[in-house]
Amino acid sequence: MSEILEMKGISKSFGVPVLKNVDFGLEEGEITALVGGNGAGKSTLMKIMTGVYTKDSGSIHINGNECKIDNIQDAKNNGIAMIFQEFSLVPTMTISENIFLGEEIMHGKRRDVAAMHERAIELLARLGLDVNPDETISDLSVGMCQMVEIAKALSKEARILVFDEPTASLSESEINHLFNVMKKLKKNGISMVYISHRMNEILEISDVVTVLRDGEIVMHEKAKELSLYDIIYAIMGRSNSGFNWQEREYDSSNTLLQVDHLAINRKINDISFNLKSGEIIGFAGLMGSGRTEILETLFGIRKKLGGKITISGEETEIFSSVDAVREGLALIPEDRREQGLVGIHSVKENAILPGIDNYKKKRFLIDEKKANKVVESNIKEMKIVVDDKDKQINLLSGGNQQKVVIAKWMNTNPRIMMLDEPTSGIDIGAKTEIIQLMKSFADEGNGVIFVSSELSELMSVCDQIYVLHNGMITKKYNRKEIDNEEMLQHAIQKAI
Amino acid sequence: MRFRKQSNGKQIKWEKYMVYIIFVAVFVLFSITLRNNGFLGVNNLLNILRQTAMISVMAVGGTFVMAAGQIDLTVGAVAAMSAMIVSLIIQSTNSILLAIGVAILFGCLVGVINGALVTKFKLPAFLATLGMMQIIRGGAMWITNTEAIPIDNQIYNNVFGIGMIGPIPVLILWTILFYIIGYYAFNKAKFGRYVLATGGNEKSARYSGIDINKVKIKAFAISGALSAFAGIMYSGRLQAGRYSYGTGDEMSVIAAVVLGGTSMSGGTGSVVGALVGSILIGMINNALILAGLRTAQQTIIKGAIIIITVALSNVLQSRNEIKN
């Protein structure tokens, strides 16, 4: 085997250094797993390789020749393609039209539909698929869309494919099919990078495991020689995160929320847990394990198929988010920009939106003075960095935006606060503050449900941690029972 | 339009004031060029306001609908049908209250149907209201076989159309009334915030505990009710019901609302801007007539002015965005 790609001394910084002098290489016909915690630099490295970002320093060699990759087109020309998490297909067009989008086979001035049809069948057959290329993308399953993505990359003679969390939204059988396809591609000499948090899959499919931590490569080993424990250990290193756990006191006799046999879809159909007043519970699980679905169902965004929700001792039906707010629930959603905020509106307008009934005067007018006062005290108490409460919220940093989302819910005086990945993409200072806010909210006798991919965060505040796997609660820990992050990481990967 | 306090050193957001600037510029231009044609006469100015009263009233509803990210093409047809309903009821019962009550209810009902088509059956608002517009206009023609119905009730005609209080035509007073209510509902009440949030980011609004379907249906219902009232004003002013009232008004209303600073994609809007927008359109109409232009020329110039105004404010807006 020969080295097809070599990245030497790659550095990149966004104010803070994200990649520090990284060397990364790919052998022909080899699958390399790239793993690391959130913010370790994996996606930055891959974005440099695929031309989305430009490197600050270092060089990229393909087949031994140094080449420039300044944009996505350069990467394509060099045979590098990325299979995105969110597929870049046009849903209203057919498989064949998507594969050849922008690079149509022409017959004189006309698109040669027949030739493209033939070629699409050929490409799909290479992936072991027997589908009609005239089918429309929107009629296909997620797994099939992924296959079309791969076929599209192959049509452009890609030699290197980058997969970003490809299995997160796939079913068991689709994952098996994907792995078979990857093995087939490998035989044809195609190199692949496989980014995933799922360690068992990594050990199953990859030849080499590369671990990034804090912008540096800390491990580069043959997968055969590794155990799950080795990888987890390398990802986390010895150092503990800055968050320390302190046992919290609360009255465990007062149940705030009781969920029995909640069913949401075929996969998530028997979820039971409870939340005491003053308690913080955490859901730990991989992407696609059902964390978000559970929170959204409790909040009335998704329909529940079965089961019972009891709030403060009373059985409750929540049909919409309006009902949820009335029941004293609050949800800090996963996607801050799309679900949490109205980006073109001001800080103030966002902060008063859900609790707007609290500022009414003369029955239907908004008491602007009162609203101003509340928003000003939000800004002060939560240390939101903004010079003017009327500033458009899009112009704030991620951490400050997230604080406004939390503020808008605090202003509704909720009893139960649900937070879905509230710390993603925000700086460490804001993270610490948000975790502190959760604690003080619970200390007032309220309940918190906290979902996070950062296990260290879960471990620093949660009193109880539920482990979710494939739509099921597989484990429940009292925080005291968890000795270290490795133990929790193992549970999530379902290794014990 | 909400005027924000500008602290020292901050740039002024010109695009927000665009409609006012253009309004003043056009007014000054006409005052000078048409000074011998009586443009500045009190009667002519009141006339402009009176003639644009119906568009102005419909534009209040249009602001709600468009700020919620929707569009309503039924306004002109609803006005026509409402005028038919009123004149038929007055002809047979002579009851003013019954007549306007039924007409406004009809307008609300059309709005609710529009809203239901958009929220329950997931039709794009453009298509849903395009279809409804045809159905209603057709109904208005059918109901009397395209015949006009005269209204003999002089109280009705005075109150809703031709009357004056002192020197001021009632049509202008009605317009002012609806703008005051509209302004408060849009800028100062919860409903306005919900409309803007729904138009600004539907998903976020839903995740904030807002019933976005109800908000959209209510916005359409307001537009329907105000269009019905515009129909009442048409019938009072012309002392008859005719199926052809309000033909093409939907376009004038959209133009007025957009000129006034409401975004067609929703999330921002201004009730006062819509008023200025509709008066601007009325003023241009009036001036072109005074200048002796033919209908064909008037139409061309009106279209060009709408394009220029909106393009100017968009250019200014994108320049601002780059600066930020």
Short mmCIF file of C-alpha atoms in Angstrom, two decimals, chain A residues 121-351:
data_model
loop_
_atom_site.label_atom_id
_atom_site.label_comp_id
_atom_site.label_asym_id
_atom_site.label_seq_id
_atom_site.Cartn_x
_atom_site.Cartn_y
_atom_site.Cartn_z
CA ILE A 121 -27.24 2.43 -12.81
CA GLU A 122 -23.58 1.49 -13.16
CA LEU A 123 -22.52 3.64 -10.20
CA LEU A 124 -25.32 2.36 -7.98
CA ALA A 125 -24.47 -1.22 -8.94
CA ARG A 126 -20.94 -0.61 -7.72
CA LEU A 127 -22.52 0.06 -4.32
CA GLY A 128 -24.52 -3.14 -4.53
CA LEU A 129 -27.76 -1.28 -5.19
CA ASP A 130 -30.47 -2.14 -7.62
CA VAL A 131 -32.66 0.95 -7.69
CA ASN A 132 -34.24 2.92 -10.48
CA PRO A 133 -32.26 6.16 -10.94
CA ASP A 134 -35.50 7.92 -11.93
CA GLU A 135 -36.82 7.75 -8.39
CA THR A 136 -37.21 11.08 -6.61
CA ILE A 137 -34.90 11.75 -3.65
CA SER A 138 -37.75 12.73 -1.30
CA ASP A 139 -39.18 9.21 -1.67
CA LEU A 140 -35.97 7.57 -0.43
CA SER A 141 -34.93 6.55 3.07
CA VAL A 142 -32.07 8.31 4.85
CA GLY A 143 -29.78 5.36 4.21
CA MET A 144 -30.54 5.38 0.51
CA CYS A 145 -29.89 9.13 0.28
CA GLN A 146 -26.50 8.49 1.77
CA MET A 147 -25.81 5.91 -0.92
CA VAL A 148 -26.75 8.45 -3.59
CA GLU A 149 -24.30 10.88 -1.98
CA ILE A 150 -21.59 8.26 -2.25
CA ALA A 151 -22.52 7.50 -5.85
CA LYS A 152 -22.34 11.21 -6.61
CA ALA A 153 -18.84 11.38 -5.13
CA LEU A 154 -17.76 8.31 -7.11
CA SER A 155 -19.10 9.83 -10.33
CA LYS A 156 -16.54 12.58 -9.87
CA GLU A 157 -13.75 10.04 -9.55
CA ALA A 158 -13.28 10.61 -5.84
CA ARG A 159 -10.34 8.68 -4.37
CA ILE A 160 -10.81 9.88 -0.80
CA LEU A 161 -14.18 9.95 0.94
CA VAL A 162 -14.82 11.63 4.27
CA PHE A 163 -17.79 10.35 6.28
CA ASP A 164 -19.04 12.59 9.09
CA GLU A 165 -21.10 10.64 11.65
CA PRO A 166 -22.64 8.58 8.86
CA THR A 167 -24.54 6.18 11.09
CA ALA A 168 -26.24 8.67 13.42
CA SER A 169 -29.60 8.50 11.68
CA LEU A 170 -29.42 5.03 10.16
CA SER A 171 -31.18 1.84 11.19
CA GLU A 172 -29.27 -1.31 12.12
CA SER A 173 -29.65 -2.88 8.67
CA GLU A 174 -28.75 0.35 6.91
CA ILE A 175 -25.57 0.53 8.99
CA ASN A 176 -24.68 -3.00 7.93
CA HIS A 177 -25.23 -2.11 4.32
CA LEU A 178 -23.10 1.01 4.64
CA PHE A 179 -20.27 -1.03 6.13
CA ASN A 180 -20.48 -3.55 3.29
CA VAL A 181 -20.31 -0.72 0.79
CA MET A 182 -17.31 0.76 2.58
CA LYS A 183 -15.53 -2.58 2.47
CA LYS A 184 -16.26 -2.87 -1.24
CA LEU A 185 -14.91 0.62 -1.91
CA LYS A 186 -11.83 -0.26 0.07
CA LYS A 187 -11.13 -3.17 -2.24
CA ASN A 188 -11.32 -0.74 -5.14
CA GLY A 189 -8.53 1.25 -3.56
CA ILE A 190 -10.60 4.11 -2.23
CA SER A 191 -9.41 5.66 1.04
CA MET A 192 -11.89 6.76 3.64
CA VAL A 193 -11.96 8.88 6.76
CA TYR A 194 -14.62 7.88 9.22
CA ILE A 195 -15.63 10.39 11.90
CA SER A 196 -17.76 8.95 14.67
CA HIS A 197 -18.41 8.89 18.37
CA ARG A 198 -19.48 5.25 18.23
CA MET A 199 -16.46 3.30 19.35
CA ASN A 200 -17.78 -0.15 18.62
CA GLU A 201 -18.45 0.78 15.02
CA ILE A 202 -15.00 2.29 14.77
CA LEU A 203 -13.37 -0.91 15.92
CA GLU A 204 -15.51 -2.91 13.52
CA ILE A 205 -14.93 -0.95 10.34
CA SER A 206 -11.65 0.93 10.52
CA ASP A 207 -8.08 -0.15 9.84
CA VAL A 208 -6.41 2.72 11.63
CA VAL A 209 -7.59 4.89 14.51
CA THR A 210 -6.37 8.47 14.82
CA VAL A 211 -7.28 10.38 17.98
CA LEU A 212 -7.22 14.16 18.19
CA ARG A 213 -7.22 15.94 21.51
CA ASP A 214 -6.91 19.72 21.93
CA GLY A 215 -5.73 20.15 18.38
CA GLU A 216 -3.01 17.52 18.52
CA ILE A 217 -2.76 13.92 17.35
CA VAL A 218 -2.40 11.81 20.48
CA MET A 219 -2.85 8.38 18.96
CA HIS A 220 -2.37 6.79 15.57
CA GLU A 221 -2.59 2.99 15.79
CA LYS A 222 -3.82 -0.04 13.93
CA ALA A 223 -7.38 -0.76 15.01
CA LYS A 224 -6.63 -4.45 15.48
CA GLU A 225 -4.26 -3.67 18.29
CA LEU A 226 -6.68 -1.44 20.18
CA SER A 227 -9.40 -1.97 22.74
CA LEU A 228 -12.35 0.25 23.41
CA TYR A 229 -10.70 1.32 26.61
CA ASP A 230 -7.53 2.46 24.82
CA ILE A 231 -9.50 4.76 22.58
CA ILE A 232 -11.62 6.27 25.33
CA TYR A 233 -8.51 6.82 27.36
CA ALA A 234 -6.77 8.57 24.48
CA ILE A 235 -9.77 10.78 23.78
CA MET A 236 -9.96 12.04 27.33
CA GLY A 237 -6.37 11.98 28.43
CA ARG A 238 -5.45 12.10 32.06
CA SER A 239 -6.53 15.61 32.73
CA ASN A 240 -9.92 16.09 34.22
CA SER A 241 -12.18 18.84 32.97
CA GLY A 242 -12.53 21.99 35.00
CA PHE A 243 -15.96 21.04 36.31
CA ASN A 244 -16.12 19.60 39.78
CA TRP A 245 -19.05 17.76 41.18
CA GLN A 246 -20.45 18.58 44.55
CA GLU A 247 -23.20 16.51 46.00
CA ARG A 248 -26.40 18.52 46.18
CA GLU A 249 -29.05 18.32 48.88
CA TYR A 250 -32.68 18.15 47.90
CA ASP A 251 -35.94 16.75 49.18
CA SER A 252 -36.39 13.53 47.24
CA SER A 253 -39.97 12.92 48.38
CA ASN A 254 -41.57 15.52 46.12
CA THR A 255 -41.97 14.22 42.56
CA LEU A 256 -42.27 17.02 40.03
CA LEU A 257 -42.48 14.99 36.84
CA GLN A 258 -43.24 11.35 36.36
CA VAL A 259 -43.01 9.77 32.91
CA ASP A 260 -44.32 6.22 32.47
CA HIS A 261 -43.89 4.08 29.37
CA LEU A 262 -43.70 7.05 27.05
CA ALA A 263 -43.87 5.96 23.40
CA ILE A 264 -42.88 8.31 20.59
CA ASN A 265 -42.15 6.11 17.60
CA ARG A 266 -41.20 2.54 16.80
CA LYS A 267 -37.72 2.92 18.17
CA ILE A 268 -38.49 5.00 21.25
CA ASN A 269 -41.44 3.25 22.82
CA ASP A 270 -40.92 2.66 26.51
CA ILE A 271 -39.33 5.55 28.39
CA SER A 272 -39.92 5.86 32.11
CA PHE A 273 -38.20 8.19 34.53
CA ASN A 274 -38.97 10.74 37.20
CA LEU A 275 -37.75 14.11 38.28
CA LYS A 276 -37.88 15.30 41.88
CA SER A 277 -38.21 18.84 42.97
CA GLY A 278 -34.73 20.30 43.30
CA GLU A 279 -33.16 17.58 41.20
CA ILE A 280 -31.02 17.71 38.07
CA ILE A 281 -31.19 14.64 35.88
CA GLY A 282 -29.08 14.01 32.83
CA PHE A 283 -29.62 12.05 29.65
CA ALA A 284 -26.40 10.62 28.27
CA GLY A 285 -26.40 9.02 24.87
CA LEU A 286 -25.08 9.25 21.36
CA MET A 287 -26.60 11.34 18.63
CA GLY A 288 -29.75 9.55 17.48
CA SER A 289 -30.25 7.74 20.78
CA GLY A 290 -33.57 9.50 21.34
CA ARG A 291 -32.53 12.29 23.71
CA THR A 292 -33.99 15.16 21.70
CA GLU A 293 -37.16 13.26 20.82
CA ILE A 294 -38.01 12.69 24.48
CA LEU A 295 -37.61 16.37 25.38
CA GLU A 296 -39.59 17.51 22.34
CA THR A 297 -42.41 15.13 23.14
CA LEU A 298 -42.64 16.36 26.72
CA PHE A 299 -42.77 19.88 25.29
CA GLY A 300 -45.63 19.08 22.90
CA ILE A 301 -43.60 19.54 19.71
CA ARG A 302 -43.90 15.85 18.85
CA LYS A 303 -46.96 13.68 19.25
CA LYS A 304 -46.82 11.03 21.89
CA LEU A 305 -48.13 7.63 20.89
CA GLY A 306 -48.63 6.24 24.36
CA GLY A 307 -47.65 6.43 27.99
CA LYS A 308 -48.42 8.73 30.84
CA ILE A 309 -47.00 12.12 31.82
CA THR A 310 -47.69 13.22 35.39
CA ILE A 311 -46.75 16.71 36.53
CA SER A 312 -46.90 17.55 40.25
CA GLY A 313 -49.11 14.53 40.87
CA GLU A 314 -51.61 15.22 38.12
CA GLU A 315 -51.79 13.28 34.91
CA THR A 316 -51.40 15.72 32.04
CA GLU A 317 -51.85 15.67 28.30
CA ILE A 318 -49.54 18.01 26.42
CA PHE A 319 -50.77 18.51 22.86
CA SER A 320 -48.74 21.57 21.94
CA SER A 321 -46.00 23.85 23.15
CA VAL A 322 -48.75 26.17 24.39
CA ASP A 323 -49.90 23.45 26.80
CA ALA A 324 -46.31 22.77 27.84
CA VAL A 325 -45.66 26.38 28.79
CA ARG A 326 -48.90 26.44 30.77
CA GLU A 327 -47.74 23.37 32.67
CA GLY A 328 -44.55 25.17 33.68
CA LEU A 329 -42.21 23.46 31.25
CA ALA A 330 -39.40 25.19 29.40
CA LEU A 331 -37.20 23.85 26.61
CA ILE A 332 -33.84 25.23 25.59
CA PRO A 333 -33.76 23.59 22.15
CA GLU A 334 -30.85 21.93 20.42
CA ASP A 335 -30.64 24.32 17.50
CA ARG A 336 -30.27 27.78 18.94
CA ARG A 337 -30.57 29.70 15.67
CA GLU A 338 -33.42 27.76 14.11
CA GLN A 339 -35.46 26.86 17.18
CA GLY A 340 -34.35 29.09 20.01
CA LEU A 341 -34.31 32.59 18.59
CA VAL A 342 -35.93 34.91 16.10
CA GLY A 343 -32.63 36.07 14.65
CA ILE A 344 -33.81 39.29 13.05
CA HIS A 345 -35.45 40.51 16.25
CA SER A 346 -33.81 42.28 19.17
CA VAL A 347 -32.52 40.87 22.44
CA LYS A 348 -35.50 42.34 24.23
CA GLU A 349 -38.08 41.05 21.77
CA ASN A 350 -36.65 37.56 22.09
CA ALA A 351 -36.36 37.68 25.86
#
